[in-house]
CSV table of C-alpha atoms and ligand atoms in Angstrom, one decimal:
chain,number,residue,atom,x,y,z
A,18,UNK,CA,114.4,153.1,148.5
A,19,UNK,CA,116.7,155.5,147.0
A,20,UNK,CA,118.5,157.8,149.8
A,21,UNK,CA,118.8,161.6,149.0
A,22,UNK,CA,120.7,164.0,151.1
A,23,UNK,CA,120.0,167.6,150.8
A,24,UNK,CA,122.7,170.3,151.9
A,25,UNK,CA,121.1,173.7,152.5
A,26,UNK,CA,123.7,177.1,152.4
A,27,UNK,CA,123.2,180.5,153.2
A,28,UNK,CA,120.0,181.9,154.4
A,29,UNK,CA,116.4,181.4,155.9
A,30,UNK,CA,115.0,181.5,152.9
A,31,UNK,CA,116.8,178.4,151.6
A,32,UNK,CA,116.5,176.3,155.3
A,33,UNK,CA,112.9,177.1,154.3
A,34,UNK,CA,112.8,175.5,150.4
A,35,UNK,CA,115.0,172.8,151.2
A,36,UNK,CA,112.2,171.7,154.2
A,37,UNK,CA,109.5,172.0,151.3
A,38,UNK,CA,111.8,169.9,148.6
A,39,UNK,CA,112.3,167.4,151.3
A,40,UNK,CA,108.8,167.4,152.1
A,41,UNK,CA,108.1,166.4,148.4
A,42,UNK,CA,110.4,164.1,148.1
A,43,UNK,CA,109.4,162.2,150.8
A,44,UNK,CA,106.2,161.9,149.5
A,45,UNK,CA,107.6,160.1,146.6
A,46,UNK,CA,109.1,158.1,148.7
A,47,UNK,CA,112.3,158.8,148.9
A,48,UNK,CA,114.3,158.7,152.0
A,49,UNK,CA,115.5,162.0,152.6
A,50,UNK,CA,118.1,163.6,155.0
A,51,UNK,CA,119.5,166.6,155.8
A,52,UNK,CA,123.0,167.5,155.7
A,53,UNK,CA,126.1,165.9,154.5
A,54,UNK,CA,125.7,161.9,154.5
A,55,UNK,CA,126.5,158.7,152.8
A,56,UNK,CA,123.5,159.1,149.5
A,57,UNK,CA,122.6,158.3,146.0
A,58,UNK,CA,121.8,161.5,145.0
A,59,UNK,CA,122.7,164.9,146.7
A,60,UNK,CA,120.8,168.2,146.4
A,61,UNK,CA,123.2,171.2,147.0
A,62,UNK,CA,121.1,174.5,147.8
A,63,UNK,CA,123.7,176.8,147.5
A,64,UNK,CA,124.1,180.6,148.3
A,65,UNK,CA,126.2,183.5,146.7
A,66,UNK,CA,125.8,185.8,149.5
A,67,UNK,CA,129.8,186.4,149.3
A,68,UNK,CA,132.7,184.6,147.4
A,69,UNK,CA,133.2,182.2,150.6
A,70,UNK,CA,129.4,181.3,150.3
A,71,UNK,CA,129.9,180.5,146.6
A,72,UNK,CA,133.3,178.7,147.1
A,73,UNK,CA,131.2,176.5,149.8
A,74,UNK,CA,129.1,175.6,147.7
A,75,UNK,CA,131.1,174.5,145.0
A,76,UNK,CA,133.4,172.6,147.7
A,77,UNK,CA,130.2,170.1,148.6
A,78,UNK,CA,130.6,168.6,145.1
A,79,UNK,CA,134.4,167.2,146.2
A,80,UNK,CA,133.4,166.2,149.5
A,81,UNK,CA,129.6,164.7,148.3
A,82,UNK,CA,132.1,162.2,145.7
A,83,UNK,CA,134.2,161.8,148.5
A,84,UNK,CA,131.6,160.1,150.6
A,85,UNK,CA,130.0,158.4,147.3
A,86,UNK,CA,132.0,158.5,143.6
A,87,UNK,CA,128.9,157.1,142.0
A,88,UNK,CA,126.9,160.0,143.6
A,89,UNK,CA,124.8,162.2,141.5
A,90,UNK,CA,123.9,165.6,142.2
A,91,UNK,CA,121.5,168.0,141.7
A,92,UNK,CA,122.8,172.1,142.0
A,93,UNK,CA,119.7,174.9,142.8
A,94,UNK,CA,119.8,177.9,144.9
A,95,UNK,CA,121.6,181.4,144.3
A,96,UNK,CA,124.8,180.4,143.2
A,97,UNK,CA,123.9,178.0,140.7
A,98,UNK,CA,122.0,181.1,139.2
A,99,UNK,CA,124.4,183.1,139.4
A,100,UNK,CA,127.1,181.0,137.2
A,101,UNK,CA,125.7,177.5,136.3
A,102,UNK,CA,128.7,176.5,134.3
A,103,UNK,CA,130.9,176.8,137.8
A,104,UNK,CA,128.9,173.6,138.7
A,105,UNK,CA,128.7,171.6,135.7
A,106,UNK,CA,132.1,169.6,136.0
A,107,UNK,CA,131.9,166.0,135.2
A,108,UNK,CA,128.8,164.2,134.4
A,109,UNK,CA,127.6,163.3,138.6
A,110,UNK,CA,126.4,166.7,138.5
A,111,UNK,CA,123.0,166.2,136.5
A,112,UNK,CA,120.9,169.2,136.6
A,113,UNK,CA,122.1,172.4,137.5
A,114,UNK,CA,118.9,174.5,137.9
A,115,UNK,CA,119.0,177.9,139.9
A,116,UNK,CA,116.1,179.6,141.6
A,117,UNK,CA,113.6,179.6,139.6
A,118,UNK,CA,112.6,175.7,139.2
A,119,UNK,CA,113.9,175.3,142.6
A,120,UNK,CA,110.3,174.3,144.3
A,121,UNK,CA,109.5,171.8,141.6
A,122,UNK,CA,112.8,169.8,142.1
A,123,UNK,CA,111.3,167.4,144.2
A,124,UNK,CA,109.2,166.7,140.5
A,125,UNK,CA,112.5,166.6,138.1
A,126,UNK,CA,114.1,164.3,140.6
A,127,UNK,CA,111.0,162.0,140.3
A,128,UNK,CA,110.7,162.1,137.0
A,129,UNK,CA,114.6,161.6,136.1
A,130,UNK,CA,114.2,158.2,137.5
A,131,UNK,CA,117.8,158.1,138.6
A,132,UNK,CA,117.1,154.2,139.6
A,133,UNK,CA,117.0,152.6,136.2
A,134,UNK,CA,118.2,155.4,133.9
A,135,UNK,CA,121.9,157.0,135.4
A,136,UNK,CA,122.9,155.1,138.6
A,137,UNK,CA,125.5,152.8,137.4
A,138,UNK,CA,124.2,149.0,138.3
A,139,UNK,CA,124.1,148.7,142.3
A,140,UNK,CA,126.9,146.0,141.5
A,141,UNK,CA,129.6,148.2,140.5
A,142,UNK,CA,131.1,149.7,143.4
A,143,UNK,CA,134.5,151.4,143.4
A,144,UNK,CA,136.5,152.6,146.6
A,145,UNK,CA,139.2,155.4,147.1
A,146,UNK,CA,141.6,154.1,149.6
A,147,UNK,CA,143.1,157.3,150.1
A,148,UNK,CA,143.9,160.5,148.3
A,149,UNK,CA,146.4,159.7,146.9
A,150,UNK,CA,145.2,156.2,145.3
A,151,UNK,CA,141.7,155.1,143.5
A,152,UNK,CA,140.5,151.8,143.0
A,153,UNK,CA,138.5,151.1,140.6
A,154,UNK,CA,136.8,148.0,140.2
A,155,UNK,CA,136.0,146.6,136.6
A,156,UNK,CA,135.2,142.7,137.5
A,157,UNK,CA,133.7,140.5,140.1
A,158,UNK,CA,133.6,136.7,140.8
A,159,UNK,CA,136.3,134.0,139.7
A,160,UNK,CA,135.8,130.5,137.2
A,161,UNK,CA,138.9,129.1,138.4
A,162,UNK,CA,138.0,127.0,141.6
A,163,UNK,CA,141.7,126.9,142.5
A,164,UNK,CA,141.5,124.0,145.4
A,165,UNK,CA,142.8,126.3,148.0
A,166,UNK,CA,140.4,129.5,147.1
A,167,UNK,CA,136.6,130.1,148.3
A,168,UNK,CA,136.0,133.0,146.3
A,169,UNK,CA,134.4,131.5,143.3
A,170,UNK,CA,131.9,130.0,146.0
A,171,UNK,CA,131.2,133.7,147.3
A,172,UNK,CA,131.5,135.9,144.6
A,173,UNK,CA,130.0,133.4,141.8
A,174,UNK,CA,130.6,133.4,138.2
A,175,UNK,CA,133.0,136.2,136.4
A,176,UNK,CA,131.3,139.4,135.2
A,177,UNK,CA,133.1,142.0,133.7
A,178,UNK,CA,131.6,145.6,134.5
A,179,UNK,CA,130.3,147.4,131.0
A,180,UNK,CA,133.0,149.6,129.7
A,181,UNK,CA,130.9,152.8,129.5
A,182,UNK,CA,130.3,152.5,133.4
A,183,UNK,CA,133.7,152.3,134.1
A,184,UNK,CA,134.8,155.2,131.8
A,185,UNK,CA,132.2,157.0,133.7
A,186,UNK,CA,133.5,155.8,137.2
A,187,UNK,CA,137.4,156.7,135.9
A,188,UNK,CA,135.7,160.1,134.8
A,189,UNK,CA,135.2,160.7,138.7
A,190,UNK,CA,138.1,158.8,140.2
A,191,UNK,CA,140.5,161.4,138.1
A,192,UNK,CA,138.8,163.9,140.4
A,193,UNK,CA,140.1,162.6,143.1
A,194,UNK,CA,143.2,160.9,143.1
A,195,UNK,CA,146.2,160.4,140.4
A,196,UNK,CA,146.7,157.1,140.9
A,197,UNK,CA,144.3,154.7,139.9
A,198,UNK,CA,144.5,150.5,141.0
A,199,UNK,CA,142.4,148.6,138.1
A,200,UNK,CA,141.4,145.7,140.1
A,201,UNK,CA,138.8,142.9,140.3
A,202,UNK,CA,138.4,139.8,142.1
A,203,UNK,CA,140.0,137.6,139.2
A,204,UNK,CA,141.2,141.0,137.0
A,205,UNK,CA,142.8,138.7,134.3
A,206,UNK,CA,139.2,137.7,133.5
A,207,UNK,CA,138.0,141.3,132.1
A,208,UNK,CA,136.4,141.0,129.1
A,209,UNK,CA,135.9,137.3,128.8
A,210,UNK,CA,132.0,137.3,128.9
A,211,UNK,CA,132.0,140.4,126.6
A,212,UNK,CA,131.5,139.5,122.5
A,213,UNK,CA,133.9,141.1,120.9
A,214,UNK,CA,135.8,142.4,124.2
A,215,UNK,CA,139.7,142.8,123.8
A,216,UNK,CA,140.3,141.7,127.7
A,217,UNK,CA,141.8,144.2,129.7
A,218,UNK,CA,143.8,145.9,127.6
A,219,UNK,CA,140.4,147.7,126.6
A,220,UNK,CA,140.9,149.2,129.9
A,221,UNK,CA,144.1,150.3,129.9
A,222,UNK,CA,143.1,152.0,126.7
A,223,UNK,CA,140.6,154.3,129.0
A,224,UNK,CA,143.5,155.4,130.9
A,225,UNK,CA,145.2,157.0,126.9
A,226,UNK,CA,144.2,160.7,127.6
A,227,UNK,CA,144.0,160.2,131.5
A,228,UNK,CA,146.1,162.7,134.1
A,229,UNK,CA,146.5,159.8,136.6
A,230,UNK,CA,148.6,157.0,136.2
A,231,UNK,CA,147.7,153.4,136.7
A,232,UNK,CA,148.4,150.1,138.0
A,233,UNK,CA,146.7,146.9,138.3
A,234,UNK,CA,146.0,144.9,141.2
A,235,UNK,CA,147.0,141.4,140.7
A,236,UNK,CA,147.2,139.5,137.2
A,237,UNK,CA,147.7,135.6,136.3
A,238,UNK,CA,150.1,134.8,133.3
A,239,UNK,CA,147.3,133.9,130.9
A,240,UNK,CA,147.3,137.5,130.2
A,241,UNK,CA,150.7,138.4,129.7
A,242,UNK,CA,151.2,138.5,126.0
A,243,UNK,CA,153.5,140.0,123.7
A,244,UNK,CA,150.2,142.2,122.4
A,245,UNK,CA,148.8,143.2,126.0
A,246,UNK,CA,152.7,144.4,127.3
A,247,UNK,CA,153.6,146.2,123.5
A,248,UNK,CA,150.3,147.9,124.3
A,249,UNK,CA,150.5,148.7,127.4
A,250,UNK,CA,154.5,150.2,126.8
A,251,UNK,CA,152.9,152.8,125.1
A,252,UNK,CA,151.2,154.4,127.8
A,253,UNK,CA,153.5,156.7,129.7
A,254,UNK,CA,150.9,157.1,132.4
A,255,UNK,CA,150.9,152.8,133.1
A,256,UNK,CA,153.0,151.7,136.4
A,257,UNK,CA,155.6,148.7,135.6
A,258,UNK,CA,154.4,146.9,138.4
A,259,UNK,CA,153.2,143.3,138.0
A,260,UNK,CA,151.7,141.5,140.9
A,261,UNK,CA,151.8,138.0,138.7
A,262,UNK,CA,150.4,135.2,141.3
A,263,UNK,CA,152.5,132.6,141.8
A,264,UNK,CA,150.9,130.4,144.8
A,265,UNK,CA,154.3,128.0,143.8
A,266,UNK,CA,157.1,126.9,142.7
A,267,UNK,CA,156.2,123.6,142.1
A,268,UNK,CA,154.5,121.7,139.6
A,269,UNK,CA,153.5,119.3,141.6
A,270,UNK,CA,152.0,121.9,144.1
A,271,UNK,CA,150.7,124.0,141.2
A,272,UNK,CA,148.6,121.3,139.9
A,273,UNK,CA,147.2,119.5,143.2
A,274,UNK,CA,146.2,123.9,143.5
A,275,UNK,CA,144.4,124.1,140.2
A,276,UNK,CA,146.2,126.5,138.9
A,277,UNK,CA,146.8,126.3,135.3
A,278,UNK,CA,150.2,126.9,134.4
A,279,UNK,CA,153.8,125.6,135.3
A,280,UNK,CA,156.9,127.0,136.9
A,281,UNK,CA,158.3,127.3,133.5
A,282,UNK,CA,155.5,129.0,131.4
A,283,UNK,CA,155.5,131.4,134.7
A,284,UNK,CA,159.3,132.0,134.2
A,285,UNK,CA,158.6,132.6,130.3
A,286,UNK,CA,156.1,135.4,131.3
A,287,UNK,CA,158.3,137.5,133.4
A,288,UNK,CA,160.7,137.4,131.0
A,289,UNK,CA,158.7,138.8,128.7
A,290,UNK,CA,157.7,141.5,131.0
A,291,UNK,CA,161.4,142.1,131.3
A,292,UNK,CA,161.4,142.1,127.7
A,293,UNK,CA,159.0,145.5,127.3
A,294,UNK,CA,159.5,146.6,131.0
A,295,UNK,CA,163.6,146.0,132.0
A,296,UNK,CA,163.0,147.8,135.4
A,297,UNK,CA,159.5,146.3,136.4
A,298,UNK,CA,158.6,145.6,140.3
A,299,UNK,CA,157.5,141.7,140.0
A,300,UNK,CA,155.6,141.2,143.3
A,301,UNK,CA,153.7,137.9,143.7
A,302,UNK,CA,151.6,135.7,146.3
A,303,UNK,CA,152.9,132.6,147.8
A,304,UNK,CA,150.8,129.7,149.8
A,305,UNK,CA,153.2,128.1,151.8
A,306,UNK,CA,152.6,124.5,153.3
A,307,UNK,CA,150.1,123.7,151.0
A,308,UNK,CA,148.6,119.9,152.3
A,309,UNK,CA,150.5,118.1,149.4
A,310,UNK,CA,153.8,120.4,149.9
A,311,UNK,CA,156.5,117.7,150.4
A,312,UNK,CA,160.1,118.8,151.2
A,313,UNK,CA,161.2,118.3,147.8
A,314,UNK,CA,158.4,120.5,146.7
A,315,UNK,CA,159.3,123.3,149.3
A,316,UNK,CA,163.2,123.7,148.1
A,317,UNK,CA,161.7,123.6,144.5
A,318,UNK,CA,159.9,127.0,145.3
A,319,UNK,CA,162.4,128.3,147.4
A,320,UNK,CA,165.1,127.7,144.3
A,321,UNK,CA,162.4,129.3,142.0
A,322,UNK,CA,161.4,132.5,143.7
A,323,UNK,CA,165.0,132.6,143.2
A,324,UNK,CA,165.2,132.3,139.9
A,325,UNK,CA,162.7,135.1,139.4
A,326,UNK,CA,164.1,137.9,141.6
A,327,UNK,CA,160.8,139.2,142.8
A,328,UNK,CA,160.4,143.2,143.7
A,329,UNK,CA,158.6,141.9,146.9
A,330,UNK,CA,156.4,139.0,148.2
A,331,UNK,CA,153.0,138.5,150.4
A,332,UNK,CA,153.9,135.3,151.8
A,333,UNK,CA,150.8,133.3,153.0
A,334,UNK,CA,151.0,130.0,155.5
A,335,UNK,CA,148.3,127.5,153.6
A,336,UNK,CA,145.4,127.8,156.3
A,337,UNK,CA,142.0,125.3,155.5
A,338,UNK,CA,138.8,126.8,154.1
A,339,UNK,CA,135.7,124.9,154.5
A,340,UNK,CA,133.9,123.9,151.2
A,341,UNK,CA,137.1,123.7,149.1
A,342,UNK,CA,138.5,120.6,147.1
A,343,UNK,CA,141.9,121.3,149.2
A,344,UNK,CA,139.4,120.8,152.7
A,345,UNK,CA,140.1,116.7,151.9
A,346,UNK,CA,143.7,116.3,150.7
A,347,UNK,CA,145.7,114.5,153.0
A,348,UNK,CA,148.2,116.9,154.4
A,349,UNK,CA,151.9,116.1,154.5
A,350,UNK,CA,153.1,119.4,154.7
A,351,UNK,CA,155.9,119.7,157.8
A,352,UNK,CA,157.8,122.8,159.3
A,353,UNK,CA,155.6,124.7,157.7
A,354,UNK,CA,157.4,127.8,159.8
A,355,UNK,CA,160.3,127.3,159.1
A,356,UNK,CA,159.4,127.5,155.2
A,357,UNK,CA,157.7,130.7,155.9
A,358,UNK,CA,160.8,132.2,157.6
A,359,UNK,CA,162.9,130.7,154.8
A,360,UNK,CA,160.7,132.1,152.1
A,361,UNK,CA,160.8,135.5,154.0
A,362,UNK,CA,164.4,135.6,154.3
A,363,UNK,CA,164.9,135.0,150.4
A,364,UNK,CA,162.2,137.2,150.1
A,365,UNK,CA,163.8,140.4,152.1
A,366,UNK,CA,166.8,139.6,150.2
A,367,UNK,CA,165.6,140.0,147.0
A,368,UNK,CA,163.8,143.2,147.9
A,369,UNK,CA,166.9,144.8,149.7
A,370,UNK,CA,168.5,143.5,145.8
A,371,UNK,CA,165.5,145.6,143.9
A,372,UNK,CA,165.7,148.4,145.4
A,373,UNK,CA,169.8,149.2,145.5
A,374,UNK,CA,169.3,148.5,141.7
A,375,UNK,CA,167.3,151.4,141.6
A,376,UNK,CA,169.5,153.9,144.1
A,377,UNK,CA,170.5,156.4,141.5
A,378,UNK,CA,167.8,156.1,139.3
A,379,UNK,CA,165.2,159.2,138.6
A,380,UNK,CA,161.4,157.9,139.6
A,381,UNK,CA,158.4,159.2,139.3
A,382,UNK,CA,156.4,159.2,142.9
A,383,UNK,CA,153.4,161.0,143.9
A,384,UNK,CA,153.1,161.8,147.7
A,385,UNK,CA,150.5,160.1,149.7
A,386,UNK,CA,151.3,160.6,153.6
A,387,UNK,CA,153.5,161.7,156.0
A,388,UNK,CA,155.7,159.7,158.9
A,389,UNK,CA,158.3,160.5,161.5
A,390,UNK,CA,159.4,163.5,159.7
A,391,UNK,CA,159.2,161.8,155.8
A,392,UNK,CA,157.2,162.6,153.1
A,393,UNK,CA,156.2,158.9,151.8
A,394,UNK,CA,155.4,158.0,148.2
A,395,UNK,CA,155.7,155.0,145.7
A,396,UNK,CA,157.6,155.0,142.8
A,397,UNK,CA,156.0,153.6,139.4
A,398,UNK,CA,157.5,150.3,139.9
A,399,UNK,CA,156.2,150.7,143.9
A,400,UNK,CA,159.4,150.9,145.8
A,401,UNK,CA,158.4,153.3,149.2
A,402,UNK,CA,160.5,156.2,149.0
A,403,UNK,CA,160.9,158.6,151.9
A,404,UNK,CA,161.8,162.4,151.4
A,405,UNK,CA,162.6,164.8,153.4
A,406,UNK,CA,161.1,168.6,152.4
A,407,UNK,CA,161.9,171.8,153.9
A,408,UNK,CA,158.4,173.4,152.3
A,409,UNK,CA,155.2,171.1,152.8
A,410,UNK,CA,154.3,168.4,150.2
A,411,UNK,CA,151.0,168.3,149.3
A,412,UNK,CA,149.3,164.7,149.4
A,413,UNK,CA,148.5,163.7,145.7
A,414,UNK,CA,151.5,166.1,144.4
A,415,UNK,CA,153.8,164.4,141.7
A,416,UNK,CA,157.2,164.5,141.3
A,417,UNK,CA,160.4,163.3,140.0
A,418,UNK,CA,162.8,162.0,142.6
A,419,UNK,CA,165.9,160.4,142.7
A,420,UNK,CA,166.6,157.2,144.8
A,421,UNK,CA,169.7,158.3,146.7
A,422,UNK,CA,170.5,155.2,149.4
A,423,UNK,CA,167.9,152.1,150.8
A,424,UNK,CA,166.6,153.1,153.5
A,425,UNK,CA,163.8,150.4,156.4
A,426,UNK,CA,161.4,149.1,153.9
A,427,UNK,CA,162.4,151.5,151.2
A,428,UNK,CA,164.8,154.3,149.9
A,429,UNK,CA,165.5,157.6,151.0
A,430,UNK,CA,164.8,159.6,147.6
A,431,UNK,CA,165.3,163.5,147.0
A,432,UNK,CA,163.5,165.9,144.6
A,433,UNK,CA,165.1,167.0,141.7
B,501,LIG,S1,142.9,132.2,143.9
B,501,LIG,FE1,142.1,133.8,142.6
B,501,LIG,S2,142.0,132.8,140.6
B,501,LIG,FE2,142.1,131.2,142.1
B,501,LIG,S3,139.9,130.7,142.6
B,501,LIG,FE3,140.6,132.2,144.1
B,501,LIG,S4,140.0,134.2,143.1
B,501,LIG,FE4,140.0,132.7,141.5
């Protein structure tokens, strides 16, 4: 049953026909509530008793996305006759209809048939994480049964999210925040079951004429190709931040995991993100004390995260999922602390090493919170910076900042 929530401005007279609309509505069988909560669709019965009425009115739109970016919304009432066009900003507002066809709402909301027409599939889901930052989700599910990994036995096969719903999603997610995190459970996938489809790159090609910038969540290095990183240095708006998944340094460990590369190819792929992006943050994933991890294997990662100078690490300890190939291998893995505190000192090192290479260097942040007295905000190639401000920053404000000394886990940056 499709949830409508219907937010009643001003005076008596509206209270009144917004009671009569719900009335209706619920006996099409919709379930109706009244007042600001989590819908599908939103009816805004607005007022323009005074310029703070109107401006009230027009503020539910922001919070309404807020609360649902896939919302759609239907504008009536006093305000919406006064000046329709004030309300017809983006495509989530789909009728805007003033007074006069107000009582017969309850009808045009029927007969749109929201359901199977508009809604974009009950699949596709995006989430804002903060002001500051979007997500928007493009793919579900993973065909890679790495033998570590119970996703592909949760999320099922890879789908890749039509293009047109996902412009439409970006469309709202622009609104809202000006960075956006392209993600998906295996992202590298995108496109694959599509005829035709040019992978994710037909993505980053929504982002051409876009105001925010934009990142992506974690990639394998299947997709890193000469033509997706030439591409993709076009875009001035794109964020040189690669989280490549790595899981190990060692063949042997890579191939008892599944995955389906070697140290070497994975080497040969952050070179040639080096190649079209000098300054790029390279972040990665790391199992550590995977069952078939020997020694040998251990200091053969250790050596190679060295060799690749990552920006930053998440640094997982292997831990057993039921159902998974891995469940049954016999595991020979030993001090598997002390590997995670060696991988984590290499890995502090190399960040501490990232981010003096930037001290100097002019960065692009945009703010996203504040803490003990700092402004905080990432650059594009996600170093934290903190910033001091004698007048307030506002949260999802951009600037250019320069990195001036490292500073906890980040650098102390100024405006310029
Ligand atoms: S680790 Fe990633 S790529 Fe591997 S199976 Fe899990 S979701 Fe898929």
């Amino acid at each position: 049953m499709k949830k409508i929530s219907l937010i009643t401005l001003g005076c008596k007279v509206n209270q009144v026909e917004s009671e009569q609309i719900a009335e209706k509505l619920e006996s099409y069988g919709f379930d109706v509530s009244m007042g600001l909560g989590v819908s599908d669709i939103y009816v805004i019965n607005t007022c323009a008793v005074t310029n703070e009425a109107e401006r009230k009115s027009r503020n539910y739109i922001a919070k309404i996305l807020k609360l649902n970016p896939s919302a759609k919304i239907y504008v009536c009432g006093c305000s919406s006759e006064n000046d329709p066009n004030k309300f017809k900003k983006g495509d989530y507002v789909v009728k805007v209809i003033g007074n006069k066809d107000k009582l017969s709402l309850a009808e045009t909301i029927k007969n749109d048939n929201l359901e199977s027409k508009n809604l974009l599939s009950s699949e596709y889901k995006s989430r804002v994480t903060n002001r500051t930052r979007a997500d928007l989700f493009v793919q579900n599910g993973c065909n890679n049964f790495c033998t570590y990994c119970i996703i592909p036995y949760l999320r099922g096969r890879e789908t890749s999210f039509p293009l047109n719903e996902i412009k439409a999603e970006l469309k709202i997610l622009e609104t809202l925040a000006n960075e956006i995190v392209v993600t998906g459970i295996n992202l590298s996938a995108y496109g694959k079951d599509i005829e035709g489809s040019d992978g994710l790159i037909e993505i980053a090609r929504l982002f051409k004429d876009s105001s925010a910038r934009f990142r992506f969540s974690s990639l394998e290095v299947n997709v890193i190709t000469e033509k997706f990183l030439s591409e993709l240095a076009e875009y001035n708006n794109f964020c040189d931040q690669f989280h490549l998944s790595l899981q190990s340094g060692s063949n042997n460990t890579l191939k008892a995991m599944n995955r389906h590369y070697t140290k070497e190819q994975y080497l040969e792929k952050v070179n040639l993100i080096r190649k079209f992006f000098p300054n790029a943050g390279i972040t990665t994933d790391i199992i550590v004390g995977f069952p078939t991890e020997t020694e040998d294997d251990a200091a053969e990662t250790l050596d190679f995260i060295k060799q690749v100078k990552f920006s930053d690490m998440h640094i997982f300890p292997y831990s057993k999922r039921n159902g998974t190939a891995a469940e049954k291998f016999k595991n020979v893995a030993k001090n598997v602390a002390q590997r995670v505190k060696d991988v984590s000192e290499v890995s502090r090192q190399m960040k501490a090493d990232f981010i003096n290479k930037n001290i100097g260097l002019t960065h692009e942040v945009i703010i996203e919170n504040q803490k003990e007295g700092y402004y905080l905000a990432h650059t594009k190639n996600f170093i934290l910076c903190y910033i001091k401000s004698k007048t307030e920053l506002l949260s999802n404000q951009k600037f250019n900042v320069r990195l001036v000394k490292s500073f906890a886990d980040g650098a102390i940056a100024e405006i310029i």
